[in-house]
Short mmCIF file of C-alpha atoms in Angstrom, two decimals:
data_model
loop_
_atom_site.label_atom_id
_atom_site.label_comp_id
_atom_site.label_asym_id
_atom_site.label_seq_id
_atom_site.Cartn_x
_atom_site.Cartn_y
_atom_site.Cartn_z
CA MET A 1 136.30 44.07 319.98
CA VAL A 2 132.94 45.74 319.85
CA GLU A 3 133.11 49.45 320.52
CA VAL A 4 130.34 50.95 322.61
CA GLY A 5 128.83 53.90 320.73
CA ASP A 6 129.08 57.48 322.03
CA ALA A 7 125.29 57.76 322.39
CA GLU A 8 125.16 54.67 324.60
CA LEU A 9 128.04 55.95 326.70
CA VAL A 10 126.35 59.35 327.11
CA ARG A 11 123.13 57.61 328.17
CA LEU A 12 125.07 55.58 330.77
CA CYS A 13 126.79 58.77 331.97
CA CYS A 14 123.50 60.48 332.41
CA ASN A 15 122.43 57.60 334.62
CA GLY A 16 125.36 58.30 336.88
CA ASP A 17 127.78 55.86 335.32
CA ARG A 18 131.18 57.47 335.66
CA ALA A 19 132.92 54.48 334.10
CA ALA A 20 131.18 55.38 330.84
CA PHE A 21 132.41 58.89 331.18
CA GLU A 22 136.01 57.64 331.56
CA ILE A 23 135.62 55.75 328.29
CA LEU A 24 134.45 58.87 326.55
CA LEU A 25 137.32 60.80 328.07
CA ARG A 26 139.88 58.27 326.84
CA ARG A 27 138.27 58.21 323.43
CA TYR A 28 138.31 61.94 322.95
CA GLU A 29 141.27 63.24 324.98
CA ARG A 30 143.65 62.96 322.04
CA PRO A 31 141.62 64.83 319.36
CA VAL A 32 140.47 67.45 321.89
CA TYR A 33 144.00 68.05 323.15
CA ASN A 34 145.39 68.20 319.64
CA ALA A 35 142.71 70.63 318.46
CA ALA A 36 143.50 72.90 321.39
CA LEU A 37 147.23 72.55 320.84
CA ARG A 38 146.93 73.60 317.19
CA MET A 39 144.65 76.47 318.10
CA LEU A 40 146.84 77.72 320.98
CA ARG A 41 150.24 76.28 320.23
CA ASN A 42 151.34 76.21 323.87
CA PRO A 43 151.07 72.63 325.38
CA GLU A 44 150.25 73.86 328.91
CA ASP A 45 147.43 76.06 327.60
CA ALA A 46 146.17 73.19 325.44
CA LYS A 47 146.10 70.91 328.50
CA ASP A 48 144.19 73.51 330.55
CA VAL A 49 141.65 73.94 327.77
CA ALA A 50 141.28 70.19 327.30
CA GLN A 51 140.61 69.83 331.02
CA THR A 52 137.98 72.55 330.92
CA VAL A 53 136.37 70.91 327.88
CA PHE A 54 135.92 67.58 329.62
CA LEU A 55 134.65 69.18 332.83
CA LYS A 56 132.10 71.15 330.77
CA VAL A 57 131.12 68.02 328.84
CA TYR A 58 130.44 66.25 332.16
CA GLU A 59 128.57 69.23 333.56
CA HIS A 60 126.34 69.59 330.49
CA LEU A 61 125.89 66.00 329.39
CA ALA A 62 122.17 66.20 330.15
CA ASP A 63 121.93 69.11 327.68
CA TYR A 64 123.46 67.03 324.86
CA ASP A 65 120.98 66.44 322.09
CA PRO A 66 121.48 62.92 320.69
CA LYS A 67 120.14 63.96 317.24
CA TYR A 68 123.53 65.56 316.77
CA LYS A 69 126.81 63.65 316.62
CA PHE A 70 128.56 63.58 320.00
CA TYR A 71 131.94 64.41 318.47
CA SER A 72 130.43 67.50 316.89
CA TRP A 73 129.26 68.62 320.28
CA ILE A 74 132.59 68.00 322.08
CA TYR A 75 134.56 69.60 319.24
CA ARG A 76 132.29 72.65 319.41
CA ILE A 77 133.13 72.99 323.09
CA ALA A 78 136.81 72.48 322.34
CA VAL A 79 136.83 75.17 319.61
CA ASN A 80 134.85 77.58 321.73
CA GLU A 81 137.08 77.12 324.77
CA SER A 82 140.21 77.60 322.59
CA LEU A 83 138.79 80.82 321.15
CA HIS A 84 137.82 81.97 324.61
CA ASP A 85 141.33 81.25 325.89
CA LEU A 86 142.87 83.13 323.02
CA SER A 87 140.77 86.19 323.57
CA ARG A 88 141.29 86.02 327.34
CA ARG A 89 145.06 85.88 326.98
CA HIS A 90 145.17 88.45 324.19
CA ARG A 91 147.30 86.10 322.21
CA VAL A 92 145.55 86.66 318.89
CA GLU A 93 148.20 87.01 316.23
CA PRO A 94 146.63 88.52 313.16
CA ILE A 95 147.88 87.58 309.70
CA ASP A 96 149.31 90.98 308.99
CA GLU A 97 151.64 90.77 311.96
CA GLU A 98 155.21 90.52 310.81
CA ALA A 99 156.83 89.57 314.13
CA PRO A 100 159.22 86.64 313.85
CA ASP A 101 157.81 83.39 315.17
CA ASP A 102 160.11 82.31 317.92
CA HIS A 103 157.58 81.04 320.41
CA PRO A 104 158.32 77.42 321.35
CA GLY A 105 155.60 75.20 319.96
CA PRO A 106 154.36 71.65 320.39
CA ASP A 107 156.71 70.28 317.80
CA ASP A 108 159.67 71.70 319.62
CA GLU A 109 158.50 69.68 322.59
CA VAL A 110 158.22 66.43 320.63
CA GLY A 111 161.17 66.98 318.30
CA SER A 112 159.24 66.67 315.07
CA GLU A 113 160.27 67.96 311.67
CA GLN A 114 161.07 71.57 311.20
CA VAL A 115 158.53 71.88 308.49
CA SER A 116 155.79 71.02 310.94
CA ARG A 117 156.90 73.96 313.07
CA HIS A 118 156.72 76.21 310.09
CA VAL A 119 153.18 75.04 309.33
CA GLN A 120 152.19 75.56 312.97
CA GLY A 121 153.84 78.95 312.89
CA ALA A 122 151.87 79.87 309.78
CA LEU A 123 148.66 78.66 311.39
CA MET A 124 149.29 80.98 314.31
CA ARG A 125 149.36 83.89 311.92
CA LEU A 126 145.81 83.24 310.80
CA LYS A 127 142.91 84.77 312.65
CA PRO A 128 141.48 82.30 315.19
CA GLU A 129 138.25 81.70 313.17
CA HIS A 130 140.33 80.76 310.10
CA ARG A 131 142.62 78.60 312.24
CA ALA A 132 139.57 76.85 313.64
CA VAL A 133 138.26 75.70 310.23
CA ILE A 134 141.76 74.42 309.26
CA VAL A 135 142.01 72.49 312.50
CA LEU A 136 138.52 71.02 312.16
CA LYS A 137 139.11 69.97 308.56
CA HIS A 138 142.71 68.95 308.42
CA LEU A 139 143.38 67.77 311.97
CA LEU A 140 140.06 66.35 313.08
CA GLY A 141 138.84 65.28 309.59
CA CYS A 142 135.42 66.91 309.87
CA SER A 143 133.12 67.11 306.85
CA TYR A 144 131.59 70.39 305.76
CA GLU A 145 128.37 69.26 307.40
CA ASP A 146 130.17 68.43 310.68
CA MET A 147 131.89 71.77 310.62
CA GLY A 148 128.56 73.54 310.13
CA GLU A 149 127.22 71.72 313.10
CA ILE A 150 130.28 72.49 315.24
CA LEU A 151 130.56 76.16 314.32
CA GLN A 152 126.79 76.55 314.03
CA LEU A 153 127.17 78.18 310.65
CA PRO A 154 125.51 77.40 307.31
CA GLU A 155 127.55 74.95 305.20
CA LYS A 156 128.01 77.59 302.57
CA THR A 157 129.64 79.95 305.11
CA VAL A 158 131.85 77.14 306.37
CA LYS A 159 133.13 76.38 302.88
CA SER A 160 133.79 80.05 302.15
CA ARG A 161 135.68 80.45 305.40
CA LEU A 162 137.65 77.27 304.83
CA PHE A 163 138.66 78.27 301.30
CA THR A 164 139.67 81.72 302.50
CA ALA A 165 141.68 80.22 305.33
CA ARG A 166 143.52 77.92 302.92
CA GLN A 167 144.38 80.79 300.62
CA LEU A 168 145.67 82.85 303.52
CA LEU A 169 147.66 79.92 304.87
CA LYS A 170 149.11 79.26 301.42
CA ASP A 171 150.22 82.94 301.23
CA VAL A 172 151.83 82.78 304.66
CA LEU A 173 153.65 79.57 303.89
CA LEU A 174 154.91 81.04 300.57
CA ASP A 175 156.02 84.14 302.54
CA GLN A 176 157.90 81.84 304.91
CA GLY A 177 159.37 79.93 302.03
CA THR A 178 158.01 76.62 303.26
CA SER A 179 155.62 75.79 300.45
CA ARG A 180 157.53 74.83 297.35
CA SER A 181 155.08 75.87 294.69
CA MET B 1 141.11 83.81 286.50
CA ILE B 2 139.34 80.75 287.81
CA GLU B 3 135.59 81.07 288.40
CA GLU B 4 134.41 80.91 291.97
CA ARG B 5 132.38 77.79 291.29
CA HIS B 6 135.42 76.04 289.82
CA LEU B 7 137.56 76.89 292.87
CA GLU B 8 134.82 75.40 295.01
CA LEU B 9 134.88 72.21 292.96
CA ILE B 10 138.65 71.87 293.36
CA HIS B 11 138.47 72.41 297.15
CA ALA B 12 135.56 69.94 297.39
CA GLU B 13 137.47 67.32 295.36
CA LEU B 14 140.46 67.39 297.73
CA ASP B 15 138.06 67.39 300.68
CA GLY B 16 136.41 64.24 299.27
CA GLU B 17 133.04 65.98 299.04
CA LEU B 18 132.32 65.84 295.31
CA THR B 19 129.33 64.08 293.81
CA ALA B 20 129.79 61.94 290.70
CA GLU B 21 128.27 64.71 288.58
CA GLN B 22 130.58 67.34 290.06
CA ARG B 23 133.60 65.09 289.58
CA ALA B 24 132.79 64.81 285.86
CA GLU B 25 132.44 68.54 285.64
CA LEU B 26 135.77 69.05 287.36
CA SER B 27 137.49 66.57 285.09
CA ARG B 28 136.34 68.48 282.05
CA LEU B 29 137.48 71.75 283.63
CA LEU B 30 140.94 70.46 284.53
CA LEU B 31 141.45 69.17 281.02
CA ALA B 32 140.56 72.47 279.47
CA ASN B 33 142.03 74.91 281.99
CA PRO B 34 145.76 74.91 282.87
CA GLU B 35 145.28 77.63 285.47
CA ALA B 36 142.78 75.37 287.27
CA ARG B 37 145.29 72.53 287.17
CA ALA B 38 148.00 74.77 288.65
CA PHE B 39 145.67 75.91 291.41
CA ARG B 40 144.78 72.31 292.16
CA ASP B 41 148.45 71.41 292.39
CA GLN B 42 149.13 74.24 294.78
CA LEU B 43 146.24 73.31 296.94
CA ASN B 44 147.36 69.71 296.92
CA ARG B 45 150.73 70.80 298.20
CA LEU B 46 149.08 72.78 300.98
CA PHE B 47 147.21 69.63 302.02
CA GLY B 48 150.57 67.86 302.12
CA GLU B 49 152.02 70.51 304.35
CA LEU B 50 149.09 70.34 306.73
CA ALA B 51 149.40 66.56 306.87
CA LYS B 52 152.78 67.11 308.41
CA LEU B 53 151.23 68.52 311.55
CA GLU B 54 151.64 65.50 313.72
CA ASP B 55 149.14 64.11 316.17
CA VAL B 56 150.66 64.72 319.55
CA ALA B 57 150.01 62.45 322.50
CA PRO B 58 148.14 64.27 325.24
CA PRO B 59 149.88 64.67 328.57
CA SER B 60 149.77 61.40 330.48
CA ASP B 61 148.07 63.07 333.49
CA LEU B 62 145.31 64.75 331.50
CA SER B 63 142.71 62.07 332.14
CA ALA B 64 143.71 61.73 335.79
CA SER B 65 143.43 65.43 336.39
CA VAL B 66 139.93 65.55 334.84
CA LEU B 67 138.78 62.52 336.76
CA GLY B 68 140.31 63.90 339.92
CA ALA B 69 138.34 67.08 339.55
CA LEU B 70 135.11 65.16 338.91
CA ARG B 71 135.55 63.04 342.01
CA ILE B 72 135.24 66.01 344.33
CA PRO B 73 131.62 65.61 345.39
CA ALA B 74 131.75 63.21 348.28
CA GLY B 75 129.26 60.48 348.92
CA PRO B 76 126.99 58.89 346.29
CA GLU B 77 127.78 60.08 342.78
CA PRO B 78 125.23 62.54 341.51
CA SER B 79 123.54 61.52 338.27
CA HIS B 80 124.46 64.97 337.10
CA ILE B 81 126.30 68.00 338.30
CA ARG B 82 124.32 71.10 337.57
CA GLY B 83 125.20 74.75 337.64
CA ARG B 84 128.48 76.52 337.20
CA ALA B 85 131.49 74.29 337.39
CA TRP B 86 133.32 76.09 340.20
CA TYR B 87 135.90 73.29 340.11
CA ALA B 88 136.78 74.28 336.55
CA ALA B 89 139.03 77.06 337.86
CA PRO B 90 142.61 75.75 337.92
CA THR B 91 143.08 76.68 341.59
CA PHE B 92 140.08 74.58 342.55
CA ARG B 93 141.10 71.77 340.24
CA TYR B 94 144.47 71.34 341.97
CA ALA B 95 142.93 71.65 345.42
CA ALA B 96 140.32 69.14 344.30
CA VAL B 97 142.94 66.59 343.35
CA PHE B 98 144.56 67.05 346.74
CA VAL B 99 141.26 66.70 348.64
CA GLY B 100 140.36 63.73 346.50
CA GLY B 101 143.64 62.06 347.51
CA LEU B 102 142.82 62.62 351.15
CA LEU B 103 139.35 61.09 350.74
CA ALA B 104 140.83 58.13 348.94
CA SER B 105 143.27 57.66 351.78
CA ALA B 106 140.49 57.68 354.28
CA LEU B 107 138.48 55.14 352.35
CA LEU B 108 141.57 53.01 351.99
CA PHE B 109 142.11 52.95 355.74
CA GLY B 110 138.50 51.95 356.32
CA SER B 111 138.47 49.17 353.77
CA GLY B 112 141.71 47.71 355.08
CA ALA B 113 140.25 47.56 358.60
CA ARG B 114 137.21 45.69 357.48
CA HIS B 115 138.64 43.14 355.13
CA GLY B 116 142.39 43.36 355.45
CA ALA B 117 142.36 44.32 351.81
CA GLY B 118 143.93 46.60 349.73
CA PRO B 119 145.59 49.53 348.74
CA ASP B 120 143.74 51.96 346.51
CA VAL B 121 140.28 53.24 345.99
CA SER B 122 140.92 55.60 343.19
CA GLN B 123 138.95 54.25 340.31
CA LEU B 124 135.75 55.17 338.67
CA VAL B 125 132.68 53.21 339.58
CA GLY B 126 129.11 53.61 338.63
CA THR B 127 125.75 51.99 339.44
CA ILE B 128 122.81 51.95 337.12
CA GLY B 129 119.46 50.32 337.31
CA GLY B 130 118.98 49.23 333.77
CA HIS B 131 119.90 45.99 332.11
CA ASP B 132 121.15 46.98 328.73
CA ALA B 133 124.58 45.47 328.08
CA ALA B 134 124.14 45.78 324.34
CA GLY B 135 127.15 47.22 322.58
CA ARG B 136 129.62 46.11 325.19
CA GLY B 137 130.42 43.03 323.20
CA SER B 138 130.95 39.48 324.43
CA PRO B 139 132.62 39.30 327.82
CA ILE B 140 136.17 38.15 328.38
CA ASP B 141 134.93 36.09 331.29
CA ARG B 142 131.69 35.63 333.18
CA VAL B 143 130.77 33.84 336.39
CA LYS B 144 127.28 33.18 337.61
CA VAL B 145 126.18 33.64 341.16
CA ASN B 146 123.28 31.62 342.47
CA LEU B 147 123.01 31.96 346.22
CA ALA B 148 120.00 32.37 348.51
CA GLN B 149 121.11 35.95 349.24
CA VAL B 150 122.22 37.04 345.79
CA THR B 151 121.86 35.92 342.20
CA GLY B 152 123.12 37.13 338.85
CA ALA B 153 126.40 37.36 336.96
CA MET B 154 129.73 39.05 337.17
CA SER B 155 131.55 39.71 333.91
CA SER B 156 134.78 41.30 332.56
CA TYR B 157 134.92 43.19 329.27
CA GLN B 158 137.41 45.13 327.25
CA VAL B 159 136.12 48.46 325.90
CA ASP B 160 138.58 50.56 323.94
CA GLY B 161 141.44 48.57 325.42
CA GLN B 162 140.18 49.32 328.93
CA LEU B 163 139.14 46.61 331.41
CA VAL B 164 135.55 46.99 332.51
CA VAL B 165 134.06 44.84 335.27
CA GLU B 166 130.31 44.50 335.31
CA LEU B 167 128.30 43.14 338.20
CA ASP B 168 124.73 42.36 337.31
CA LEU B 169 123.25 41.17 340.56
CA ARG B 170 119.97 40.98 342.51
CA ALA B 171 120.45 40.93 346.27
CA ASN B 172 117.74 39.93 348.71
CA GLU B 173 119.61 41.41 351.65
CA PRO B 174 122.53 43.84 352.07
CA ILE B 175 125.50 42.41 350.23
CA GLU B 176 128.96 43.92 350.00
CA VAL B 177 131.12 43.10 347.00
CA VAL B 178 134.85 43.57 347.22
CA ALA B 179 136.57 43.66 343.80
CA THR B 180 140.35 43.68 343.45
CA HIS B 181 142.49 44.06 340.33
CA ALA B 182 146.21 44.83 340.08
CA GLY B 183 146.42 46.14 343.64
CA GLN B 184 143.27 48.22 343.43
CA THR B 185 140.27 47.46 345.56
CA VAL B 186 136.72 48.83 345.49
CA HIS B 187 133.65 48.03 347.55
CA PHE B 188 130.06 47.98 346.36
CA SER B 189 126.99 47.69 348.52
CA LEU B 190 123.96 46.05 346.99
CA GLY B 191 120.52 45.11 348.21
CA SER B 192 120.06 48.00 350.64
CA GLN B 193 116.38 48.23 349.69
CA PRO B 194 113.98 45.32 350.28
CA ASP B 195 112.75 43.76 347.02
CA ALA B 196 115.40 45.77 345.22
CA ALA B 197 115.56 45.51 341.39
CA PRO B 198 118.60 43.93 339.87
CA GLU B 199 121.57 46.28 339.99
CA ARG B 200 124.26 46.68 337.46
CA VAL B 201 127.58 48.07 338.60
CA LEU B 202 130.43 48.99 336.27
CA TRP B 203 133.98 49.35 337.48
CA VAL B 204 136.84 50.63 335.30
CA PRO B 205 140.16 49.95 337.15
CA SER B 206 142.61 52.72 336.56
CA ALA B 207 145.44 50.33 335.76
CA ALA B 208 145.71 48.64 332.40
CA ALA B 209 144.57 45.04 332.18
CA ASP B 210 147.43 42.87 333.36
CA THR B 211 147.86 39.37 331.89
CA GLY B 212 149.04 37.90 335.19
CA ARG B 213 146.23 39.30 337.27
CA GLY B 214 142.61 38.69 337.01
CA VAL B 215 139.83 40.36 338.99
CA GLU B 216 139.24 38.91 342.42
CA LEU B 217 135.67 39.16 343.68
CA GLU B 218 134.38 38.49 347.18
CA LEU B 219 130.73 38.68 348.20
CA TYR B 220 129.93 39.36 351.85
CA GLY B 221 126.59 39.15 353.65
CA ARG B 222 126.12 39.85 357.31
CA GLY B 223 129.86 40.00 357.68
CA GLN B 224 130.39 36.49 356.37
CA LEU B 225 132.15 35.56 353.15
CA LEU B 226 129.42 34.10 350.90
CA HIS B 227 131.20 33.64 347.64
CA GLN B 228 134.68 34.08 346.18
CA ASP B 229 135.50 34.07 342.52
CA SER B 230 137.73 35.58 339.87
CA LEU B 231 137.41 36.93 336.33
CA ARG B 232 140.02 36.98 333.60
CA ALA B 233 141.23 40.42 332.60
CA LEU B 234 142.39 39.61 329.11
CA ARG B 235 140.66 37.70 326.34
CA GLU B 236 143.82 35.85 325.27
CA GLU B 237 143.84 33.99 328.60
CA ARG B 238 140.72 32.06 327.61
CA SER B 239 142.51 29.93 325.02
CA GLU B 240 144.67 28.16 327.53
#
């Protein structure tokens, strides 16, 4: 099966073709929802953010610059909306917070391994900007270049932030006794 | 203590972002420096932990709720919605879905009265003027229409596992197309302008393609049935 490219679908959308938008929606709903879920942890919040992301994408499709990758654009909206949601709900949990992590997370919902819950719990103890780089790299598989485009940061800054985030995450996991190093 | 540059090389290696030259440099480093090897092992374990974060399926109603919110503006679909998305607020979104349902019911009543057809008008449709089907791949099925009132082709495709029906028609007079698939019916009006350019209409039925059910197409002009045809919805059906 030949897959229609994102750029072609965006062009069709801009000509009023909502069918093309539905294809884009189906193509990106999973990564966008998962990114929001890992940023926010709560499935309901993630769903709300994912909805807002797609409504914004539709609203601003004409502003999309095709010289950039479409996924970079949509992931940028997803990360920004997640950060906005976190700041709005005052649910930022800084790394130095020692509160036990008993909030039900996505993996409780789907019954996955306990270790996945620990990793998600550790992620939630990172600052949102550190969590964002981990999500972009390890969940969405973005390259350094993609991440720079998404976060609108120089590649050097992206790398530095990612390496710091990993170090912090490693420390949190060690603290939780999850990482067997 | 591992140098900053060497830490960067180790991260880049696991991220798959090393050049051949950097890879050679890292190999030399790892051979000579046990601390660097230990760091690399730790980082590798962290990658393993992160890989355990599973990809979760989005809620089944996520797409529907987005599409429901976007269907709010009544009448012809705008090529673009500008300005602040007032419908983005959750309250409006839910109200929107409700109002959308009412509109769909009203359309349904109207279509049934005219053609005795069907149940649901809740799918996405779009009309575009261009003729670029490139990238959509070969059709599952295609029928040609060659009537005095309307000419062109009607095709079915699969895009990302989703059935897409394409009508590529030039109408010399007002033509109404009624398309039905798996209990869903939509109406398209073509040829409303004299000497109209060919029009391409895309329809993505909300139901998954169903092996037992193709797409039924009826073309009406001046209230009379001009042409009736069907398209296969799945490629496998062609081999029979």
